[in-house]
Amino acid sequence: MAVRRPRRTGATMALALPWYTHFTSPIRRYSDIIAHRQLLCALEIESIVKESKGGPKERRHPVSPGSIDANQLSTRKYFYPVSEVESIVEKANLKKIKARQVSDASLGIFFCYYLKALKRVMDESGNTGTPFTPRVQAVLVRVVEKNRSFTLFAKEVAQEVHISLKDKDQLFKQDKQVDGTADGAEKKEKEKNDYGRAGNMEKTSNKLSIHWGTHPVTGEEVEEELIPMMSVTAVLTIKKQKGYDELNMIIDPPWERVRNGVAPIPTTLLRS
């Protein structure tokens, strides 16, 4: 009869150890090496403290970690003052953030190049008789009332776009500054009080209202509330931002989302 052993989910085959942590990874970066050096120093200090508490009682000279001179350690060349470690951590985190931003921007730029090439190929083929309009299903992943903005994420292309209510490219009515009228002053005072109750943190609301103007069929004014995880359709476009191409999404009005539908975006430039 076979005996089933419990599976060790934390094991790492690379080091043949029954457990795995970030600092036991064989892939070591600069920040990992700094952490390893501090661990070596800490382990030596720990051994000194333990030795001071062992042996005959008359020979014991207990010491505390803070009383040990770092210059007396065999690992002293690996020792860094706390202030220096904090400086290294701050710089490493900043570099990591910048590297992520560059990586995301690079992916976005090359996706824009692909969209341009795809549009050229599709328009030249003339199969549909209409210009190629890449449209995606998108989800609102963030709504910020204070900045009057929201973030759209399109799963199909794994891209997100930040949109402000003041963006002139969008089809909804532009968000204007509060005017100097009595109604405007009252609205401004209300926003100030609301923000005061929220504290100094960034004010994030569960909804944001936008005005689409007049419905082309009913003639009624259309206002829509945007809330997190709300699904919309949007057309992928390209805009120039800071000297390079950047992806943009133009949200379809509510009355066009069902009618237009969403066709899959081709994943190759090769014609079938």
Short mmCIF file of C-alpha atoms in Angstrom, two decimals:
data_model
loop_
_atom_site.label_atom_id
_atom_site.label_comp_id
_atom_site.label_asym_id
_atom_site.label_seq_id
_atom_site.Cartn_x
_atom_site.Cartn_y
_atom_site.Cartn_z
CA MET A 1 0.00 0.00 0.00
CA ALA A 2 1.40 3.35 -1.04
CA VAL A 3 2.09 5.87 1.68
CA ARG A 4 1.26 9.47 0.83
CA ARG A 5 3.57 12.03 2.30
CA PRO A 6 2.50 15.60 2.99
CA ARG A 7 3.58 17.94 0.24
CA ARG A 8 6.10 20.63 1.20
CA THR A 9 4.91 23.72 -0.56
CA GLY A 10 7.79 25.88 0.65
CA ALA A 11 10.66 23.72 -0.60
CA THR A 12 13.25 24.88 -3.14
CA MET A 13 14.94 22.38 -5.45
CA ALA A 14 17.73 24.79 -6.38
CA LEU A 15 19.19 24.75 -2.86
CA ALA A 16 17.90 21.32 -1.77
CA LEU A 17 16.30 22.90 1.29
CA PRO A 18 12.90 22.13 2.80
CA TRP A 19 12.02 25.81 2.95
CA TYR A 20 12.34 28.82 0.70
CA THR A 21 12.45 32.52 1.40
CA HIS A 22 13.36 35.59 -0.60
CA PHE A 23 16.85 35.66 0.89
CA THR A 24 17.58 31.98 0.15
CA SER A 25 16.99 32.52 -3.55
CA PRO A 26 20.03 31.68 -5.72
CA ILE A 27 19.27 34.80 -7.75
CA ARG A 28 20.89 37.54 -5.70
CA ARG A 29 20.68 41.22 -6.48
CA TYR A 30 22.61 44.07 -4.89
CA SER A 31 19.93 44.65 -2.25
CA ASP A 32 19.97 40.92 -1.41
CA ILE A 33 23.75 40.97 -0.93
CA ILE A 34 23.46 43.94 1.44
CA ALA A 35 20.83 42.04 3.45
CA HIS A 36 23.02 38.92 3.54
CA ARG A 37 25.97 40.92 4.86
CA GLN A 38 23.86 42.39 7.65
CA LEU A 39 22.64 38.90 8.52
CA LEU A 40 26.24 37.67 8.80
CA CYS A 41 27.04 40.49 11.21
CA ALA A 42 23.85 39.85 13.19
CA LEU A 43 24.63 36.13 13.49
CA GLU A 44 28.14 36.86 14.78
CA ILE A 45 26.78 39.35 17.32
CA GLU A 46 24.20 36.76 18.40
CA SER A 47 26.93 34.15 18.94
CA ILE A 48 28.95 36.62 21.06
CA VAL A 49 25.91 37.36 23.22
CA LYS A 50 25.19 33.66 23.70
CA GLU A 51 28.81 32.88 24.60
CA SER A 52 28.82 35.65 27.19
CA LYS A 53 25.93 33.95 28.97
CA GLY A 54 27.45 30.46 28.94
CA GLY A 55 30.22 28.74 30.93
CA PRO A 56 30.85 28.91 34.69
CA LYS A 57 28.87 31.54 36.50
CA GLU A 58 31.99 33.32 37.78
CA ARG A 59 33.30 33.74 34.21
CA ARG A 60 30.12 35.11 32.69
CA HIS A 61 30.22 38.65 31.40
CA PRO A 62 26.80 39.18 29.79
CA VAL A 63 26.78 41.72 26.99
CA SER A 64 23.95 43.33 25.08
CA PRO A 65 23.95 43.67 21.27
CA GLY A 66 24.31 47.45 21.44
CA SER A 67 27.50 47.26 23.52
CA ILE A 68 29.48 45.24 20.96
CA ASP A 69 32.05 47.19 18.97
CA ALA A 70 31.51 46.54 15.26
CA ASN A 71 35.24 47.03 14.60
CA GLN A 72 35.96 43.92 16.69
CA LEU A 73 33.80 41.68 14.49
CA SER A 74 35.38 39.27 12.02
CA THR A 75 32.61 40.37 9.64
CA ARG A 76 33.28 44.08 10.21
CA LYS A 77 33.95 44.69 6.49
CA TYR A 78 30.31 43.75 5.87
CA PHE A 79 28.92 46.01 8.57
CA TYR A 80 26.94 49.13 7.60
CA PRO A 81 25.53 51.74 9.99
CA VAL A 82 21.75 51.92 10.14
CA SER A 83 21.75 55.32 8.42
CA GLU A 84 23.73 53.91 5.48
CA VAL A 85 21.44 50.88 5.17
CA GLU A 86 18.41 53.19 5.14
CA SER A 87 20.03 55.27 2.39
CA ILE A 88 20.74 52.15 0.33
CA VAL A 89 17.15 50.93 0.80
CA GLU A 90 15.73 54.29 -0.25
CA LYS A 91 17.86 54.42 -3.40
CA ALA A 92 17.16 50.77 -4.26
CA ASN A 93 13.41 51.27 -3.94
CA LEU A 94 13.55 54.40 -6.08
CA LYS A 95 15.54 52.60 -8.77
CA LYS A 96 13.08 49.71 -8.68
CA ILE A 97 10.13 52.05 -9.19
CA LYS A 98 11.86 53.86 -12.06
CA ALA A 99 12.80 50.55 -13.69
CA ARG A 100 9.18 49.41 -13.50
CA GLN A 101 8.00 52.69 -15.01
CA VAL A 102 10.49 52.38 -17.88
CA SER A 103 9.45 48.76 -18.45
CA ASP A 104 5.76 49.65 -18.57
CA ALA A 105 6.43 52.62 -20.87
CA SER A 106 8.49 50.41 -23.19
CA LEU A 107 5.71 47.83 -23.45
CA GLY A 108 3.21 50.61 -24.14
CA ILE A 109 5.35 52.16 -26.87
CA PHE A 110 5.89 48.87 -28.70
CA PHE A 111 2.18 48.10 -28.43
CA CYS A 112 1.48 51.47 -30.06
CA TYR A 113 3.87 50.52 -32.89
CA TYR A 114 1.95 47.27 -33.30
CA LEU A 115 -1.38 49.11 -33.43
CA LYS A 116 -0.05 51.44 -36.13
CA ALA A 117 1.21 48.52 -38.22
CA LEU A 118 -2.01 46.58 -37.65
CA LYS A 119 -4.15 49.51 -38.74
CA ARG A 120 -2.08 49.91 -41.90
CA VAL A 121 -2.40 46.21 -42.77
CA MET A 122 -6.13 46.07 -42.03
CA ASP A 123 -6.90 49.25 -43.98
CA GLU A 124 -4.88 48.04 -46.98
CA SER A 125 -6.68 44.69 -47.01
CA GLY A 126 -10.05 46.43 -47.32
CA ASN A 127 -11.98 43.35 -46.24
CA THR A 128 -14.51 45.22 -44.15
CA GLY A 129 -14.80 48.34 -46.27
CA THR A 130 -14.48 50.53 -43.15
CA PRO A 131 -11.39 51.88 -41.37
CA PHE A 132 -9.94 49.57 -38.73
CA THR A 133 -11.11 50.65 -35.26
CA PRO A 134 -9.56 48.62 -32.42
CA ARG A 135 -12.12 48.40 -29.64
CA VAL A 136 -11.74 46.63 -26.29
CA GLN A 137 -13.74 45.75 -23.22
CA ALA A 138 -12.32 47.75 -20.30
CA VAL A 139 -12.89 47.88 -16.56
CA LEU A 140 -12.67 50.87 -14.23
CA VAL A 141 -10.10 49.82 -11.66
CA ARG A 142 -9.76 53.16 -9.87
CA VAL A 143 -11.87 56.28 -9.43
CA VAL A 144 -10.44 59.39 -7.75
CA GLU A 145 -12.91 62.18 -7.08
CA LYS A 146 -10.33 64.68 -5.83
CA ASN A 147 -8.38 64.59 -9.11
CA ARG A 148 -11.55 64.07 -11.16
CA SER A 149 -9.94 61.10 -12.86
CA PHE A 150 -10.20 57.35 -13.25
CA THR A 151 -8.16 54.43 -14.55
CA LEU A 152 -9.22 51.96 -17.23
CA PHE A 153 -7.70 48.50 -17.63
CA ALA A 154 -8.16 46.41 -20.78
CA LYS A 155 -7.49 42.76 -20.03
CA GLU A 156 -7.25 41.76 -23.71
CA VAL A 157 -4.19 43.93 -24.31
CA ALA A 158 -2.97 44.08 -20.67
CA GLN A 159 -2.80 47.88 -20.74
CA GLU A 160 -4.17 50.59 -18.46
CA VAL A 161 -4.86 54.24 -19.16
CA HIS A 162 -5.41 57.13 -16.76
CA ILE A 163 -8.21 59.46 -17.87
CA SER A 164 -9.10 62.89 -16.54
CA LEU A 165 -12.51 64.49 -16.89
CA LYS A 166 -10.67 67.40 -18.50
CA ASP A 167 -9.22 65.28 -21.32
CA LYS A 168 -10.22 66.89 -24.60
CA ASP A 169 -9.92 63.61 -26.52
CA GLN A 170 -12.87 62.02 -24.71
CA LEU A 171 -16.43 62.15 -26.05
CA PHE A 172 -18.06 63.18 -22.78
CA LYS A 173 -18.48 66.84 -21.87
CA GLN A 174 -15.40 68.50 -20.44
CA ASP A 175 -15.17 68.90 -16.68
CA LYS A 176 -14.94 72.63 -15.91
CA GLN A 177 -13.59 74.49 -12.91
CA VAL A 178 -16.07 75.73 -10.32
CA ASP A 179 -17.21 79.20 -11.33
CA GLY A 180 -17.70 82.28 -9.17
CA THR A 181 -21.50 82.05 -8.93
CA ALA A 182 -23.41 81.34 -5.74
CA ASP A 183 -23.99 77.74 -6.82
CA GLY A 184 -20.33 77.39 -7.64
CA ALA A 185 -19.27 78.77 -4.26
CA GLU A 186 -21.67 76.41 -2.49
CA LYS A 187 -20.31 73.42 -4.42
CA LYS A 188 -16.73 74.45 -3.69
CA GLU A 189 -17.48 74.81 0.03
CA LYS A 190 -19.14 71.37 0.09
CA GLU A 191 -16.10 69.76 -1.58
CA LYS A 192 -13.82 71.50 0.93
CA ASN A 193 -15.84 70.17 3.89
CA ASP A 194 -15.95 66.67 2.42
CA TYR A 195 -12.20 66.67 1.96
CA GLY A 196 -11.71 67.94 5.50
CA ARG A 197 -13.66 65.00 6.88
CA ALA A 198 -11.53 62.62 4.83
CA GLY A 199 -8.33 64.00 6.34
CA ASN A 200 -5.15 64.70 4.39
CA MET A 201 -5.24 61.38 2.53
CA GLU A 202 -6.04 61.22 -1.15
CA LYS A 203 -9.79 61.34 -1.51
CA THR A 204 -11.05 58.29 -3.36
CA SER A 205 -14.77 58.06 -4.05
CA ASN A 206 -16.82 55.08 -5.15
CA LYS A 207 -18.32 57.02 -8.02
CA LEU A 208 -17.72 59.86 -10.42
CA SER A 209 -20.38 61.51 -12.58
CA ILE A 210 -19.81 62.40 -16.23
CA HIS A 211 -22.11 64.16 -18.67
CA TRP A 212 -22.50 62.70 -22.17
CA GLY A 213 -24.70 65.42 -23.59
CA THR A 214 -27.89 64.73 -25.56
CA HIS A 215 -28.94 61.19 -26.48
CA PRO A 216 -29.11 61.00 -30.32
CA VAL A 217 -32.45 59.16 -30.28
CA THR A 218 -34.39 60.24 -27.19
CA GLY A 219 -33.01 63.76 -27.03
CA GLU A 220 -32.57 63.46 -23.26
CA GLU A 221 -29.51 64.62 -21.37
CA VAL A 222 -27.40 61.61 -20.40
CA GLU A 223 -25.41 61.55 -17.18
CA GLU A 224 -23.53 58.45 -16.05
CA GLU A 225 -21.97 57.42 -12.76
CA LEU A 226 -18.61 55.69 -13.02
CA ILE A 227 -17.88 53.22 -10.24
CA PRO A 228 -15.01 50.77 -9.64
CA MET A 229 -15.23 47.44 -11.54
CA MET A 230 -17.70 48.94 -13.99
CA SER A 231 -17.37 47.54 -17.51
CA VAL A 232 -17.27 49.80 -20.59
CA THR A 233 -16.07 49.62 -24.18
CA ALA A 234 -13.38 51.93 -25.50
CA VAL A 235 -11.52 52.59 -28.74
CA LEU A 236 -7.74 52.28 -28.63
CA THR A 237 -5.96 55.36 -29.97
CA ILE A 238 -2.45 56.75 -29.85
CA LYS A 239 -1.42 60.16 -28.56
CA LYS A 240 1.89 61.96 -28.26
CA GLN A 241 2.98 62.35 -24.66
CA LYS A 242 6.34 63.79 -23.61
CA GLY A 243 7.80 63.18 -27.05
CA TYR A 244 6.77 59.54 -27.52
CA ASP A 245 3.68 57.54 -28.42
CA GLU A 246 1.33 56.62 -25.61
CA LEU A 247 -1.78 54.47 -25.62
CA ASN A 248 -5.12 56.14 -25.04
CA MET A 249 -8.68 54.83 -24.69
CA ILE A 250 -11.71 56.76 -25.90
CA ILE A 251 -14.77 55.58 -23.98
CA ASP A 252 -17.88 54.82 -26.01
CA PRO A 253 -21.07 56.61 -24.99
CA PRO A 254 -23.54 54.33 -23.16
CA TRP A 255 -25.88 54.08 -26.18
CA GLU A 256 -23.08 52.84 -28.44
CA ARG A 257 -21.59 50.12 -26.23
CA VAL A 258 -24.17 47.43 -26.98
CA ARG A 259 -24.52 48.35 -30.65
CA ASN A 260 -20.81 48.34 -31.40
CA GLY A 261 -19.87 45.18 -29.55
CA VAL A 262 -16.23 44.15 -29.25
CA ALA A 263 -14.35 42.14 -31.88
CA PRO A 264 -11.05 40.47 -30.92
CA ILE A 265 -7.95 42.43 -31.85
CA PRO A 266 -5.73 40.46 -34.29
CA THR A 267 -2.59 39.10 -32.66
CA THR A 268 -0.56 38.93 -35.86
CA LEU A 269 0.20 41.15 -38.85
CA LEU A 270 0.14 38.19 -41.23
CA ARG A 271 -2.84 38.13 -43.54
CA SER A 272 -4.90 34.97 -43.57
#
